[in-house]
Structure formats: C-alpha cells, structure tokens
Amino acid sequence: MKLKGKVAIVTGASRGLGKAIALGFAREGADVVIAARSDVENPKFGGSIFKTAEEVKAIGQKALPVQCDVTSEDSVNAMVQKAQQEFGGVDILVNNAGVAFYAPVVETPLKRWEMVIRVNIIGAFLCCKTVIPLMVKRGGGSIINISSLAANDRHEDVPIPTGVAYGVAKAGLERFTFGLASELGKDNIAVNAIKPVRVVNTEGMRFWMADADKSEWQSPDKMVACAVFLAQQDACGVTATVASDDELVAWHGLII
Ligand SMILES: NC(=O)c1ccc[n+]([C@@H]2O[C@H](COP(=O)([O-])OP(=O)(O)OC[C@H]3O[C@@H](n4cnc5c(N)ncnc54)[C@H](OP(=O)(O)O)[C@@H]3O)[C@@H](O)[C@H]2O)c1
C-alpha cells in the first residue's frame, strides 16, 4: 500500500477523473476527502460526493464527502476545516476540479470566460493557500494539479474544441505549479502537474463530446497511476514537474 496512513483531498471527485483518483488513492491505503458541488446525483453527468464516498468506504478506507465550490473562499475554508477536524491533517491535495466552455472566443460570454478561469486557476489557488499550512504542520506533502494538452497545443487549422479560455486557464495552472514548487521546497512540499495525452473517458467528456469518435479515448487508469506516484513525492523527490501521463510512465517506469 503506497499511501497507507495518508490523507488526501481530491477536488472534483463527484465523478470522472477526480473520482477515479480518489478510488485509486483509497486502494493504496489513503483516507480521502471528496470535494465537489454535487451532493445529489448530477442530472446531466451523474455522480455525487456521497456516491464516491460510498465506493471509497467499500474499499475499506475512510471517506469524507464535503460539498465544496472551489471558486468560493468560504466554501474552500469550510471544506479544509472539516478535513482537519475529521482526519487531523492533510498530506495530499489534488486540484482536479475543472470546466471548459466549448465555444469560439467571439461566442464566449464574459461570465463563461471568468468561470473557466475561476474554477481551473482560482480554485487551485484557494485550495493550495488553505491546505499548505496543514501540510507544513505535517512536515511535507504533495500537491498535484490536473492540466491539459490544451495549455500549449497549437492547432493551425483546427480550433481547440475545449475553447481558448480553457487553454489559457491550464497554461496559468502550469505556471502556478512551478512557481509554487519553488516557494514550497523549504517546506518539503512537492508541487507537480499532470495531463493526459489521450482523451480520458469521463462523464464530462462523454457529455460535451457526445458525437466524437471515442476509439482512441483511454480509461483513467494511467492518470490514476501517475497521481499515485506523484502523491508519494515530497520536495526531496519529483517536484516542479509539468508532464504528460505518457512521460511520467516512461520516466519513472510506472506500471499501469
Ligand atoms: N477527461 C479528459 O480527457 C481530460 C483531459 C485533460 C484534462 N482534464 C482535466 O481533468 C479534470 C477532470 O476532468 P473530467 O474529464 O473528469 O471532467 P468531469 O467529468 O466534467 O468532472 C469535473 C469535476 O469537476 C467538478 N467541478 C466543476 N466545477 C466545480 C466547482 N466550482 N467546485 C468544485 N468542483 C467542481 C465536478 O463536480 P460537481 O459538478 O459536482 O461540482 C466534477 O466532479 C479537469 O481539470 C479537466 O480539465 C481532463
């Protein structure tokens, strides 16, 4: 068990990749805080924080489902406080909550542009700011940001399907990753970002790209293996890295 005795917060764990990572951490012995907005089954996508929590408990680990909107400072503070009360500290934070707006720039209302930036970057900032003091008390920790190839993909002829705001937000998240890593080396906290090379088959992607050819899509397993590997790091190990799942698997010989 690679994460035995560890406590992890996974944002956006009501479904999709966040849920898969939460379950992957539990299989490795971690107790998990399931943070997302859906406390009842989401009508569009399915999944809820309680559903994920049940599955974590079925694996034999403790789960704390907490309704949390990562764009709200009060909501993030309350979630982290509950984690502290329930588990006495936090070792791992996965900033996975993410949204895109699938439209060209001229058709993107300001509030949608702001929402994409708020969830993907401001959410990660608020969660880090609130969790870091708890990790410092533990003597170290690991922060994992979930990015996307959209951060630096340049298709000359094909518009980015997930919208430019999403790419801008993920580029910001990557810059945040190595900036924060250099601040937190002295506190023994690793900060890394990972992104899948192929589309991960999640509820969100199935909804937004219903008509897409899914033959090349992958299960979340490789991203989960990468997250488990990064969750074991502190500042003496892998930090300040922004890598794809394929790169991490090759560089560190990860077994899926
Ligand atoms: N799937 C892929 O191929 C792919 C590729 C590259 C990167 N990613 C990244 O991977 C992450 C997960 O994507 P996914 O495909 O699993 O998407 P998904 O199925 O749509 O799941 C998104 C998760 O984010 C949560 N979320 C959204 N807004 C939130 C908010 N304001 N506060 C808290 N939680 C919020 C959702 O929960 P609630 O609705 O319950 O709040 C949900 O659990 C995202 O960061 C995405 O950008 C995915």
PDB file of C-alpha atoms and ligand atoms in Angstrom:
ATOM      1  CA  MET A   1       0.000   0.000   0.000  1.00  0.00           C
ATOM      2  CA  LYS A   2       1.802   3.089  -1.273  1.00  0.00           C
ATOM      3  CA  LEU A   3      -0.306   5.715   0.544  1.00  0.00           C
ATOM      4  CA  LYS A   4      -1.043   3.951   3.844  1.00  0.00           C
ATOM      5  CA  GLY A   5      -1.849   6.426   6.623  1.00  0.00           C
ATOM      6  CA  LYS A   6      -2.064   9.414   4.244  1.00  0.00           C
ATOM      7  CA  VAL A   7      -4.965  11.849   3.972  1.00  0.00           C
ATOM      8  CA  ALA A   8      -5.844  13.217   0.538  1.00  0.00           C
ATOM      9  CA  ILE A   9      -8.213  15.934  -0.642  1.00  0.00           C
ATOM     10  CA  VAL A  10      -9.401  15.414  -4.223  1.00  0.00           C
ATOM     11  CA  THR A  11     -11.439  18.261  -5.724  1.00  0.00           C
ATOM     12  CA  GLY A  12     -13.962  17.466  -8.433  1.00  0.00           C
ATOM     13  CA  ALA A  13     -14.250  13.894  -7.122  1.00  0.00           C
ATOM     14  CA  SER A  14     -18.012  13.533  -7.607  1.00  0.00           C
ATOM     15  CA  ARG A  15     -17.358  11.903 -10.995  1.00  0.00           C
ATOM     16  CA  GLY A  16     -14.822  11.472 -13.789  1.00  0.00           C
ATOM     17  CA  LEU A  17     -11.090  11.590 -13.293  1.00  0.00           C
ATOM     18  CA  GLY A  18     -11.348  13.008  -9.765  1.00  0.00           C
ATOM     19  CA  LYS A  19     -13.475  10.074  -8.676  1.00  0.00           C
ATOM     20  CA  ALA A  20     -11.055   7.593 -10.296  1.00  0.00           C
ATOM     21  CA  ILE A  21      -8.115   9.237  -8.484  1.00  0.00           C
ATOM     22  CA  ALA A  22      -9.993   9.194  -5.148  1.00  0.00           C
ATOM     23  CA  LEU A  23     -10.674   5.449  -5.561  1.00  0.00           C
ATOM     24  CA  GLY A  24      -7.079   4.831  -6.701  1.00  0.00           C
ATOM     25  CA  PHE A  25      -5.755   6.579  -3.576  1.00  0.00           C
ATOM     26  CA  ALA A  26      -8.117   4.553  -1.372  1.00  0.00           C
ATOM     27  CA  ARG A  27      -6.872   1.288  -2.940  1.00  0.00           C
ATOM     28  CA  GLU A  28      -3.369   2.397  -1.875  1.00  0.00           C
ATOM     29  CA  GLY A  29      -4.478   2.950   1.733  1.00  0.00           C
ATOM     30  CA  ALA A  30      -5.291   6.689   1.846  1.00  0.00           C
ATOM     31  CA  ASP A  31      -8.322   8.251   3.517  1.00  0.00           C
ATOM     32  CA  VAL A  32      -9.986  10.670   1.130  1.00  0.00           C
ATOM     33  CA  VAL A  33     -11.877  13.961   1.284  1.00  0.00           C
ATOM     34  CA  ILE A  34     -14.304  14.046  -1.657  1.00  0.00           C
ATOM     35  CA  ALA A  35     -14.819  17.716  -2.537  1.00  0.00           C
ATOM     36  CA  ALA A  36     -17.262  18.862  -5.237  1.00  0.00           C
ATOM     37  CA  ARG A  37     -20.616  20.634  -5.559  1.00  0.00           C
ATOM     38  CA  SER A  38     -22.972  17.710  -6.308  1.00  0.00           C
ATOM     39  CA  ASP A  39     -24.463  16.289  -3.121  1.00  0.00           C
ATOM     40  CA  VAL A  40     -27.167  14.509  -5.114  1.00  0.00           C
ATOM     41  CA  GLU A  41     -26.778  12.645  -8.405  1.00  0.00           C
ATOM     42  CA  ASN A  42     -25.996  15.279 -11.057  1.00  0.00           C
ATOM     43  CA  PRO A  43     -28.876  15.126 -13.620  1.00  0.00           C
ATOM     44  CA  LYS A  44     -26.608  15.867 -16.623  1.00  0.00           C
ATOM     45  CA  PHE A  45     -23.488  13.908 -15.744  1.00  0.00           C
ATOM     46  CA  GLY A  46     -24.347  11.548 -12.880  1.00  0.00           C
ATOM     47  CA  GLY A  47     -22.209  11.140  -9.767  1.00  0.00           C
ATOM     48  CA  SER A  48     -22.215  12.796  -6.360  1.00  0.00           C
ATOM     49  CA  ILE A  49     -19.823  13.259  -3.472  1.00  0.00           C
ATOM     50  CA  PHE A  50     -21.789  10.690  -1.419  1.00  0.00           C
ATOM     51  CA  LYS A  51     -21.687   8.101  -4.199  1.00  0.00           C
ATOM     52  CA  THR A  52     -17.886   8.398  -4.469  1.00  0.00           C
ATOM     53  CA  ALA A  53     -17.598   8.298  -0.666  1.00  0.00           C
ATOM     54  CA  GLU A  54     -19.589   5.029  -0.559  1.00  0.00           C
ATOM     55  CA  GLU A  55     -17.192   3.496  -3.075  1.00  0.00           C
ATOM     56  CA  VAL A  56     -14.143   4.644  -1.084  1.00  0.00           C
ATOM     57  CA  LYS A  57     -15.636   3.096   2.069  1.00  0.00           C
ATOM     58  CA  ALA A  58     -16.342  -0.145   0.186  1.00  0.00           C
ATOM     59  CA  ILE A  59     -12.593  -0.356  -0.497  1.00  0.00           C
ATOM     60  CA  GLY A  60     -12.039  -0.163   3.274  1.00  0.00           C
ATOM     61  CA  GLN A  61     -10.809   3.425   3.701  1.00  0.00           C
ATOM     62  CA  LYS A  62     -12.384   6.426   5.386  1.00  0.00           C
ATOM     63  CA  ALA A  63     -14.142   8.967   3.180  1.00  0.00           C
ATOM     64  CA  LEU A  64     -15.336  12.474   3.963  1.00  0.00           C
ATOM     65  CA  PRO A  65     -17.770  13.841   1.367  1.00  0.00           C
ATOM     66  CA  VAL A  66     -17.851  17.649   1.543  1.00  0.00           C
ATOM     67  CA  GLN A  67     -19.925  19.885  -0.659  1.00  0.00           C
ATOM     68  CA  CYS A  68     -17.480  22.496  -1.930  1.00  0.00           C
ATOM     69  CA  ASP A  69     -17.374  25.111  -4.664  1.00  0.00           C
ATOM     70  CA  VAL A  70     -13.659  25.672  -5.265  1.00  0.00           C
ATOM     71  CA  THR A  71     -14.302  29.206  -6.563  1.00  0.00           C
ATOM     72  CA  SER A  72     -15.586  30.324  -3.147  1.00  0.00           C
ATOM     73  CA  GLU A  73     -13.042  31.112  -0.451  1.00  0.00           C
ATOM     74  CA  ASP A  74     -15.598  30.454   2.324  1.00  0.00           C
ATOM     75  CA  SER A  75     -16.535  27.110   0.812  1.00  0.00           C
ATOM     76  CA  VAL A  76     -12.883  26.027   0.464  1.00  0.00           C
ATOM     77  CA  ASN A  77     -12.087  27.173   4.029  1.00  0.00           C
ATOM     78  CA  ALA A  78     -15.033  25.187   5.401  1.00  0.00           C
ATOM     79  CA  MET A  79     -14.039  22.069   3.422  1.00  0.00           C
ATOM     80  CA  VAL A  80     -10.429  22.161   4.631  1.00  0.00           C
ATOM     81  CA  GLN A  81     -11.545  22.814   8.213  1.00  0.00           C
ATOM     82  CA  LYS A  82     -13.783  19.719   8.059  1.00  0.00           C
ATOM     83  CA  ALA A  83     -10.870  17.680   6.696  1.00  0.00           C
ATOM     84  CA  GLN A  84      -8.683  18.867   9.562  1.00  0.00           C
ATOM     85  CA  GLN A  85     -11.371  18.054  12.158  1.00  0.00           C
ATOM     86  CA  GLU A  86     -12.096  14.612  10.735  1.00  0.00           C
ATOM     87  CA  PHE A  87      -8.587  13.444   9.853  1.00  0.00           C
ATOM     88  CA  GLY A  88      -6.247  15.712  11.870  1.00  0.00           C
ATOM     89  CA  GLY A  89      -4.313  16.935   8.828  1.00  0.00           C
ATOM     90  CA  VAL A  90      -3.795  16.704   5.079  1.00  0.00           C
ATOM     91  CA  ASP A  91      -0.866  15.148   3.166  1.00  0.00           C
ATOM     92  CA  ILE A  92      -2.042  15.251  -0.453  1.00  0.00           C
ATOM     93  CA  LEU A  93      -4.104  17.748  -2.454  1.00  0.00           C
ATOM     94  CA  VAL A  94      -5.293  17.061  -5.994  1.00  0.00           C
ATOM     95  CA  ASN A  95      -6.603  20.144  -7.791  1.00  0.00           C
ATOM     96  CA  ASN A  96      -8.723  18.256 -10.287  1.00  0.00           C
ATOM     97  CA  ALA A  97     -11.957  20.312 -10.416  1.00  0.00           C
ATOM     98  CA  GLY A  98     -12.131  21.751 -13.902  1.00  0.00           C
ATOM     99  CA  VAL A  99     -14.536  23.109 -16.500  1.00  0.00           C
ATOM    100  CA  ALA A 100     -14.275  24.223 -20.134  1.00  0.00           C
ATOM    101  CA  PHE A 101     -16.513  26.332 -22.345  1.00  0.00           C
ATOM    102  CA  TYR A 102     -16.881  24.744 -25.761  1.00  0.00           C
ATOM    103  CA  ALA A 103     -17.197  27.830 -27.996  1.00  0.00           C
ATOM    104  CA  PRO A 104     -15.059  30.228 -30.065  1.00  0.00           C
ATOM    105  CA  VAL A 105     -13.841  33.403 -28.320  1.00  0.00           C
ATOM    106  CA  VAL A 106     -16.382  35.688 -30.009  1.00  0.00           C
ATOM    107  CA  GLU A 107     -19.197  33.495 -28.753  1.00  0.00           C
ATOM    108  CA  THR A 108     -17.865  33.291 -25.181  1.00  0.00           C
ATOM    109  CA  PRO A 109     -19.793  35.479 -22.724  1.00  0.00           C
ATOM    110  CA  LEU A 110     -17.606  37.201 -20.113  1.00  0.00           C
ATOM    111  CA  LYS A 111     -19.214  35.216 -17.309  1.00  0.00           C
ATOM    112  CA  ARG A 112     -18.258  31.921 -19.014  1.00  0.00           C
ATOM    113  CA  TRP A 113     -14.668  33.109 -19.595  1.00  0.00           C
ATOM    114  CA  GLU A 114     -14.465  34.111 -15.924  1.00  0.00           C
ATOM    115  CA  MET A 115     -15.990  30.822 -14.774  1.00  0.00           C
ATOM    116  CA  VAL A 116     -13.349  28.792 -16.623  1.00  0.00           C
ATOM    117  CA  ILE A 117     -10.554  30.878 -15.092  1.00  0.00           C
ATOM    118  CA  ARG A 118     -12.173  30.784 -11.650  1.00  0.00           C
ATOM    119  CA  VAL A 119     -12.639  27.018 -11.450  1.00  0.00           C
ATOM    120  CA  ASN A 120      -9.335  25.961 -13.041  1.00  0.00           C
ATOM    121  CA  ILE A 121      -6.926  28.542 -11.579  1.00  0.00           C
ATOM    122  CA  ILE A 122      -8.531  30.447  -8.732  1.00  0.00           C
ATOM    123  CA  GLY A 123      -9.927  27.185  -7.346  1.00  0.00           C
ATOM    124  CA  ALA A 124      -6.446  25.647  -7.305  1.00  0.00           C
ATOM    125  CA  PHE A 125      -5.003  28.800  -5.725  1.00  0.00           C
ATOM    126  CA  LEU A 126      -7.644  28.852  -2.948  1.00  0.00           C
ATOM    127  CA  CYS A 127      -7.251  25.147  -2.177  1.00  0.00           C
ATOM    128  CA  CYS A 128      -3.442  25.416  -2.066  1.00  0.00           C
ATOM    129  CA  LYS A 129      -3.481  28.566   0.070  1.00  0.00           C
ATOM    130  CA  THR A 130      -5.755  26.878   2.609  1.00  0.00           C
ATOM    131  CA  VAL A 131      -4.138  23.424   2.655  1.00  0.00           C
ATOM    132  CA  ILE A 132      -0.451  24.435   2.643  1.00  0.00           C
ATOM    133  CA  PRO A 133      -0.359  25.445   6.361  1.00  0.00           C
ATOM    134  CA  LEU A 134      -1.690  21.971   7.270  1.00  0.00           C
ATOM    135  CA  MET A 135       0.977  20.293   5.128  1.00  0.00           C
ATOM    136  CA  VAL A 136       3.672  22.444   6.734  1.00  0.00           C
ATOM    137  CA  LYS A 137       2.496  21.193  10.149  1.00  0.00           C
ATOM    138  CA  ARG A 138       2.847  17.597   8.867  1.00  0.00           C
ATOM    139  CA  GLY A 139       6.429  18.301   7.721  1.00  0.00           C
ATOM    140  CA  GLY A 140       5.658  17.981   3.999  1.00  0.00           C
ATOM    141  CA  GLY A 141       3.142  16.959   1.402  1.00  0.00           C
ATOM    142  CA  SER A 142       2.269  16.647  -2.257  1.00  0.00           C
ATOM    143  CA  ILE A 143       0.131  18.918  -4.454  1.00  0.00           C
ATOM    144  CA  ILE A 144      -0.983  17.631  -7.854  1.00  0.00           C
ATOM    145  CA  ASN A 145      -2.588  19.912 -10.428  1.00  0.00           C
ATOM    146  CA  ILE A 146      -4.530  18.355 -13.294  1.00  0.00           C
ATOM    147  CA  SER A 147      -3.655  20.180 -16.503  1.00  0.00           C
ATOM    148  CA  SER A 148      -4.348  19.569 -20.172  1.00  0.00           C
ATOM    149  CA  LEU A 149      -2.526  19.483 -23.514  1.00  0.00           C
ATOM    150  CA  ALA A 150      -4.746  22.498 -24.296  1.00  0.00           C
ATOM    151  CA  ALA A 151      -2.264  24.578 -22.218  1.00  0.00           C
ATOM    152  CA  ASN A 152       0.180  24.701 -25.101  1.00  0.00           C
ATOM    153  CA  ASP A 153      -1.430  22.923 -28.049  1.00  0.00           C
ATOM    154  CA  ARG A 154      -1.405  24.976 -31.258  1.00  0.00           C
ATOM    155  CA  HIS A 155      -3.630  23.647 -33.990  1.00  0.00           C
ATOM    156  CA  GLU A 156      -3.108  25.836 -37.046  1.00  0.00           C
ATOM    157  CA  ASP A 157      -6.260  24.713 -38.812  1.00  0.00           C
ATOM    158  CA  VAL A 158      -8.464  23.162 -36.119  1.00  0.00           C
ATOM    159  CA  PRO A 159      -9.938  25.311 -33.359  1.00  0.00           C
ATOM    160  CA  ILE A 160      -9.327  23.896 -29.869  1.00  0.00           C
ATOM    161  CA  PRO A 161     -12.659  22.145 -29.095  1.00  0.00           C
ATOM    162  CA  THR A 162     -12.495  22.923 -25.365  1.00  0.00           C
ATOM    163  CA  GLY A 163     -12.281  26.674 -26.040  1.00  0.00           C
ATOM    164  CA  VAL A 164      -9.415  29.150 -25.666  1.00  0.00           C
ATOM    165  CA  ALA A 165     -10.326  30.141 -22.093  1.00  0.00           C
ATOM    166  CA  TYR A 166      -9.662  26.552 -21.011  1.00  0.00           C
ATOM    167  CA  GLY A 167      -6.195  26.520 -22.611  1.00  0.00           C
ATOM    168  CA  VAL A 168      -5.404  29.891 -21.013  1.00  0.00           C
ATOM    169  CA  ALA A 169      -6.520  28.598 -17.614  1.00  0.00           C
ATOM    170  CA  LYS A 170      -4.469  25.395 -17.862  1.00  0.00           C
ATOM    171  CA  ALA A 171      -1.400  27.362 -19.046  1.00  0.00           C
ATOM    172  CA  GLY A 172      -1.838  29.504 -15.924  1.00  0.00           C
ATOM    173  CA  LEU A 173      -2.187  26.399 -13.774  1.00  0.00           C
ATOM    174  CA  GLU A 174       1.118  25.076 -15.128  1.00  0.00           C
ATOM    175  CA  ARG A 175       2.890  28.366 -14.385  1.00  0.00           C
ATOM    176  CA  PHE A 176       1.333  28.291 -10.922  1.00  0.00           C
ATOM    177  CA  THR A 177       2.712  24.743 -10.460  1.00  0.00           C
ATOM    178  CA  PHE A 178       6.400  25.533 -10.844  1.00  0.00           C
ATOM    179  CA  GLY A 179       6.097  28.938  -9.156  1.00  0.00           C
ATOM    180  CA  LEU A 180       4.526  27.334  -6.102  1.00  0.00           C
ATOM    181  CA  ALA A 181       7.032  24.454  -6.160  1.00  0.00           C
ATOM    182  CA  SER A 182       9.917  26.873  -5.743  1.00  0.00           C
ATOM    183  CA  GLU A 183       8.133  28.609  -2.844  1.00  0.00           C
ATOM    184  CA  LEU A 184       7.420  25.315  -1.062  1.00  0.00           C
ATOM    185  CA  GLY A 185      10.724  23.456  -1.402  1.00  0.00           C
ATOM    186  CA  LYS A 186      11.777  24.744   2.009  1.00  0.00           C
ATOM    187  CA  ASP A 187       8.558  23.272   3.467  1.00  0.00           C
ATOM    188  CA  ASN A 188       9.195  19.864   1.873  1.00  0.00           C
ATOM    189  CA  ILE A 189       6.059  20.063  -0.282  1.00  0.00           C
ATOM    190  CA  ALA A 190       6.151  18.743  -3.856  1.00  0.00           C
ATOM    191  CA  VAL A 191       4.032  20.517  -6.476  1.00  0.00           C
ATOM    192  CA  ASN A 192       3.531  18.876  -9.872  1.00  0.00           C
ATOM    193  CA  ALA A 193       1.106  18.950 -12.792  1.00  0.00           C
ATOM    194  CA  ILE A 194      -0.005  16.063 -14.998  1.00  0.00           C
ATOM    195  CA  LYS A 195      -2.035  15.944 -18.190  1.00  0.00           C
ATOM    196  CA  PRO A 196      -3.306  13.074 -20.294  1.00  0.00           C
ATOM    197  CA  VAL A 197      -2.060  12.634 -23.874  1.00  0.00           C
ATOM    198  CA  ARG A 198      -5.273  10.938 -24.980  1.00  0.00           C
ATOM    199  CA  VAL A 199      -8.791  11.980 -24.006  1.00  0.00           C
ATOM    200  CA  VAL A 200      -9.831  10.309 -20.758  1.00  0.00           C
ATOM    201  CA  ASN A 201     -13.262   8.722 -20.982  1.00  0.00           C
ATOM    202  CA  THR A 202     -15.183  10.570 -18.249  1.00  0.00           C
ATOM    203  CA  GLU A 203     -18.760  11.655 -17.715  1.00  0.00           C
ATOM    204  CA  GLY A 204     -17.831  15.237 -18.640  1.00  0.00           C
ATOM    205  CA  MET A 205     -16.117  14.316 -21.893  1.00  0.00           C
ATOM    206  CA  ARG A 206     -18.911  11.921 -22.899  1.00  0.00           C
ATOM    207  CA  PHE A 207     -21.448  14.708 -22.370  1.00  0.00           C
ATOM    208  CA  TRP A 208     -19.590  17.526 -24.132  1.00  0.00           C
ATOM    209  CA  MET A 209     -18.164  15.440 -26.973  1.00  0.00           C
ATOM    210  CA  ALA A 210     -21.106  13.106 -27.480  1.00  0.00           C
ATOM    211  CA  ASP A 211     -20.561  12.870 -31.253  1.00  0.00           C
ATOM    212  CA  ALA A 212     -16.783  12.393 -31.139  1.00  0.00           C
ATOM    213  CA  ASP A 213     -15.028   9.206 -32.221  1.00  0.00           C
ATOM    214  CA  LYS A 214     -14.147   7.596 -28.884  1.00  0.00           C
ATOM    215  CA  SER A 215     -11.999   4.769 -30.259  1.00  0.00           C
ATOM    216  CA  GLU A 216      -8.757   6.489 -29.138  1.00  0.00           C
ATOM    217  CA  TRP A 217     -10.049   7.530 -25.718  1.00  0.00           C
ATOM    218  CA  GLN A 218      -8.420   5.968 -22.681  1.00  0.00           C
ATOM    219  CA  SER A 219      -9.643   4.817 -19.284  1.00  0.00           C
ATOM    220  CA  PRO A 220      -8.484   6.934 -16.301  1.00  0.00           C
ATOM    221  CA  ASP A 221      -6.060   4.164 -15.185  1.00  0.00           C
ATOM    222  CA  LYS A 222      -2.838   5.740 -16.469  1.00  0.00           C
ATOM    223  CA  MET A 223      -3.652   9.141 -14.919  1.00  0.00           C
ATOM    224  CA  VAL A 224      -4.508   7.373 -11.640  1.00  0.00           C
ATOM    225  CA  ALA A 225      -1.135   5.561 -11.645  1.00  0.00           C
ATOM    226  CA  CYS A 226       0.605   8.919 -12.255  1.00  0.00           C
ATOM    227  CA  ALA A 227      -1.366  10.574  -9.437  1.00  0.00           C
ATOM    228  CA  VAL A 228      -0.487   7.734  -7.022  1.00  0.00           C
ATOM    229  CA  PHE A 229       3.188   8.140  -7.975  1.00  0.00           C
ATOM    230  CA  LEU A 230       3.144  11.922  -7.510  1.00  0.00           C
ATOM    231  CA  ALA A 231       1.197  11.634  -4.245  1.00  0.00           C
ATOM    232  CA  GLN A 232       4.203   9.776  -2.760  1.00  0.00           C
ATOM    233  CA  GLN A 233       6.571  12.672  -3.520  1.00  0.00           C
ATOM    234  CA  ASP A 234       7.816  15.454  -1.293  1.00  0.00           C
ATOM    235  CA  ALA A 235      10.284  18.219  -2.146  1.00  0.00           C
ATOM    236  CA  CYS A 236      13.182  15.726  -1.988  1.00  0.00           C
ATOM    237  CA  GLY A 237      11.607  13.736  -4.814  1.00  0.00           C
ATOM    238  CA  VAL A 238       9.876  14.792  -8.025  1.00  0.00           C
ATOM    239  CA  THR A 239       8.704  18.405  -7.863  1.00  0.00           C
ATOM    240  CA  ALA A 240       8.128  21.399 -10.188  1.00  0.00           C
ATOM    241  CA  THR A 241       7.356  18.960 -12.995  1.00  0.00           C
ATOM    242  CA  VAL A 242       4.709  19.542 -15.645  1.00  0.00           C
ATOM    243  CA  ALA A 243       4.410  16.289 -17.557  1.00  0.00           C
ATOM    244  CA  SER A 244       2.038  14.158 -19.544  1.00  0.00           C
ATOM    245  CA  ASP A 245       0.886  10.764 -18.315  1.00  0.00           C
ATOM    246  CA  ASP A 246       2.953   9.055 -21.027  1.00  0.00           C
ATOM    247  CA  GLU A 247       6.069  10.983 -19.985  1.00  0.00           C
ATOM    248  CA  LEU A 248       5.709  10.109 -16.300  1.00  0.00           C
ATOM    249  CA  VAL A 249       5.110   6.448 -17.127  1.00  0.00           C
ATOM    250  CA  ALA A 250       8.254   6.355 -19.301  1.00  0.00           C
ATOM    251  CA  TRP A 251      10.495   8.414 -16.998  1.00  0.00           C
ATOM    252  CA  HIS A 252       9.640   6.519 -13.820  1.00  0.00           C
ATOM    253  CA  GLY A 253       8.749   3.053 -15.135  1.00  0.00           C
ATOM    254  CA  LEU A 254       5.234   3.207 -13.756  1.00  0.00           C
ATOM    255  CA  ILE A 255       3.181   0.063 -14.054  1.00  0.00           C
ATOM    256  CA  ILE A 256      -0.452   0.534 -15.028  1.00  0.00           C
TER     257      ILE A 256
HETATM  258  N1  LIG B   1     -11.151  13.956 -19.497  1.00  0.00           N
HETATM  259  C1  LIG B   1     -10.105  14.388 -20.188  1.00  0.00           C
HETATM  260  O1  LIG B   1      -9.795  13.909 -21.285  1.00  0.00           O
HETATM  261  C2  LIG B   1      -9.249  15.491 -19.647  1.00  0.00           C
HETATM  262  C3  LIG B   1      -8.157  15.918 -20.419  1.00  0.00           C
HETATM  263  C4  LIG B   1      -7.321  16.909 -19.910  1.00  0.00           C
HETATM  264  C5  LIG B   1      -7.572  17.436 -18.674  1.00  0.00           C
HETATM  265  N2  LIG B   1      -8.652  17.027 -17.958  1.00  0.00           N
HETATM  266  C6  LIG B   1      -8.882  17.644 -16.655  1.00  0.00           C
HETATM  267  O2  LIG B   1      -9.217  16.649 -15.707  1.00  0.00           O
HETATM  268  C7  LIG B   1     -10.086  17.203 -14.724  1.00  0.00           C
HETATM  269  C8  LIG B   1     -11.327  16.343 -14.585  1.00  0.00           C
HETATM  270  O3  LIG B   1     -11.984  16.289 -15.846  1.00  0.00           O
HETATM  271  P1  LIG B   1     -13.132  15.226 -16.160  1.00  0.00           P
HETATM  272  O4  LIG B   1     -12.978  14.845 -17.571  1.00  0.00           O
HETATM  273  O5  LIG B   1     -13.172  14.202 -15.097  1.00  0.00           O
HETATM  274  O6  LIG B   1     -14.424  16.179 -16.066  1.00  0.00           O
HETATM  275  P2  LIG B   1     -15.887  15.940 -15.443  1.00  0.00           P
HETATM  276  O7  LIG B   1     -16.319  14.526 -15.625  1.00  0.00           O
HETATM  277  O8  LIG B   1     -16.734  17.017 -16.016  1.00  0.00           O
HETATM  278  O9  LIG B   1     -15.656  16.217 -13.888  1.00  0.00           O
HETATM  279  C9  LIG B   1     -15.361  17.527 -13.447  1.00  0.00           C
HETATM  280  C10 LIG B   1     -15.367  17.562 -11.932  1.00  0.00           C
HETATM  281  O10 LIG B   1     -15.114  18.913 -11.505  1.00  0.00           O
HETATM  282  C11 LIG B   1     -16.091  19.266 -10.529  1.00  0.00           C
HETATM  283  N3  LIG B   1     -16.309  20.701 -10.503  1.00  0.00           N
HETATM  284  C12 LIG B   1     -16.665  21.527 -11.516  1.00  0.00           C
HETATM  285  N4  LIG B   1     -16.805  22.792 -11.069  1.00  0.00           N
HETATM  286  C13 LIG B   1     -16.525  22.763  -9.741  1.00  0.00           C
HETATM  287  C14 LIG B   1     -16.510  23.740  -8.716  1.00  0.00           C
HETATM  288  N5  LIG B   1     -16.791  25.031  -8.978  1.00  0.00           N
HETATM  289  N6  LIG B   1     -16.179  23.354  -7.461  1.00  0.00           N
HETATM  290  C15 LIG B   1     -15.886  22.066  -7.185  1.00  0.00           C
HETATM  291  N7  LIG B   1     -15.885  21.086  -8.108  1.00  0.00           N
HETATM  292  C16 LIG B   1     -16.219  21.437  -9.373  1.00  0.00           C
HETATM  293  C17 LIG B   1     -17.335  18.474 -10.921  1.00  0.00           C
HETATM  294  O11 LIG B   1     -18.159  18.227  -9.781  1.00  0.00           O
HETATM  295  P3  LIG B   1     -19.531  18.995  -9.437  1.00  0.00           P
HETATM  296  O12 LIG B   1     -20.223  19.279 -10.737  1.00  0.00           O
HETATM  297  O13 LIG B   1     -20.206  18.003  -8.554  1.00  0.00           O
HETATM  298  O14 LIG B   1     -19.102  20.221  -8.709  1.00  0.00           O
HETATM  299  C18 LIG B   1     -16.724  17.152 -11.354  1.00  0.00           C
HETATM  300  O15 LIG B   1     -16.516  16.307 -10.244  1.00  0.00           O
HETATM  301  C19 LIG B   1     -10.368  18.644 -15.153  1.00  0.00           C
HETATM  302  O16 LIG B   1      -9.478  19.519 -14.505  1.00  0.00           O
HETATM  303  C20 LIG B   1     -10.056  18.615 -16.636  1.00  0.00           C
HETATM  304  O17 LIG B   1      -9.704  19.874 -17.123  1.00  0.00           O
HETATM  305  C21 LIG B   1      -9.490  16.065 -18.406  1.00  0.00           C
END
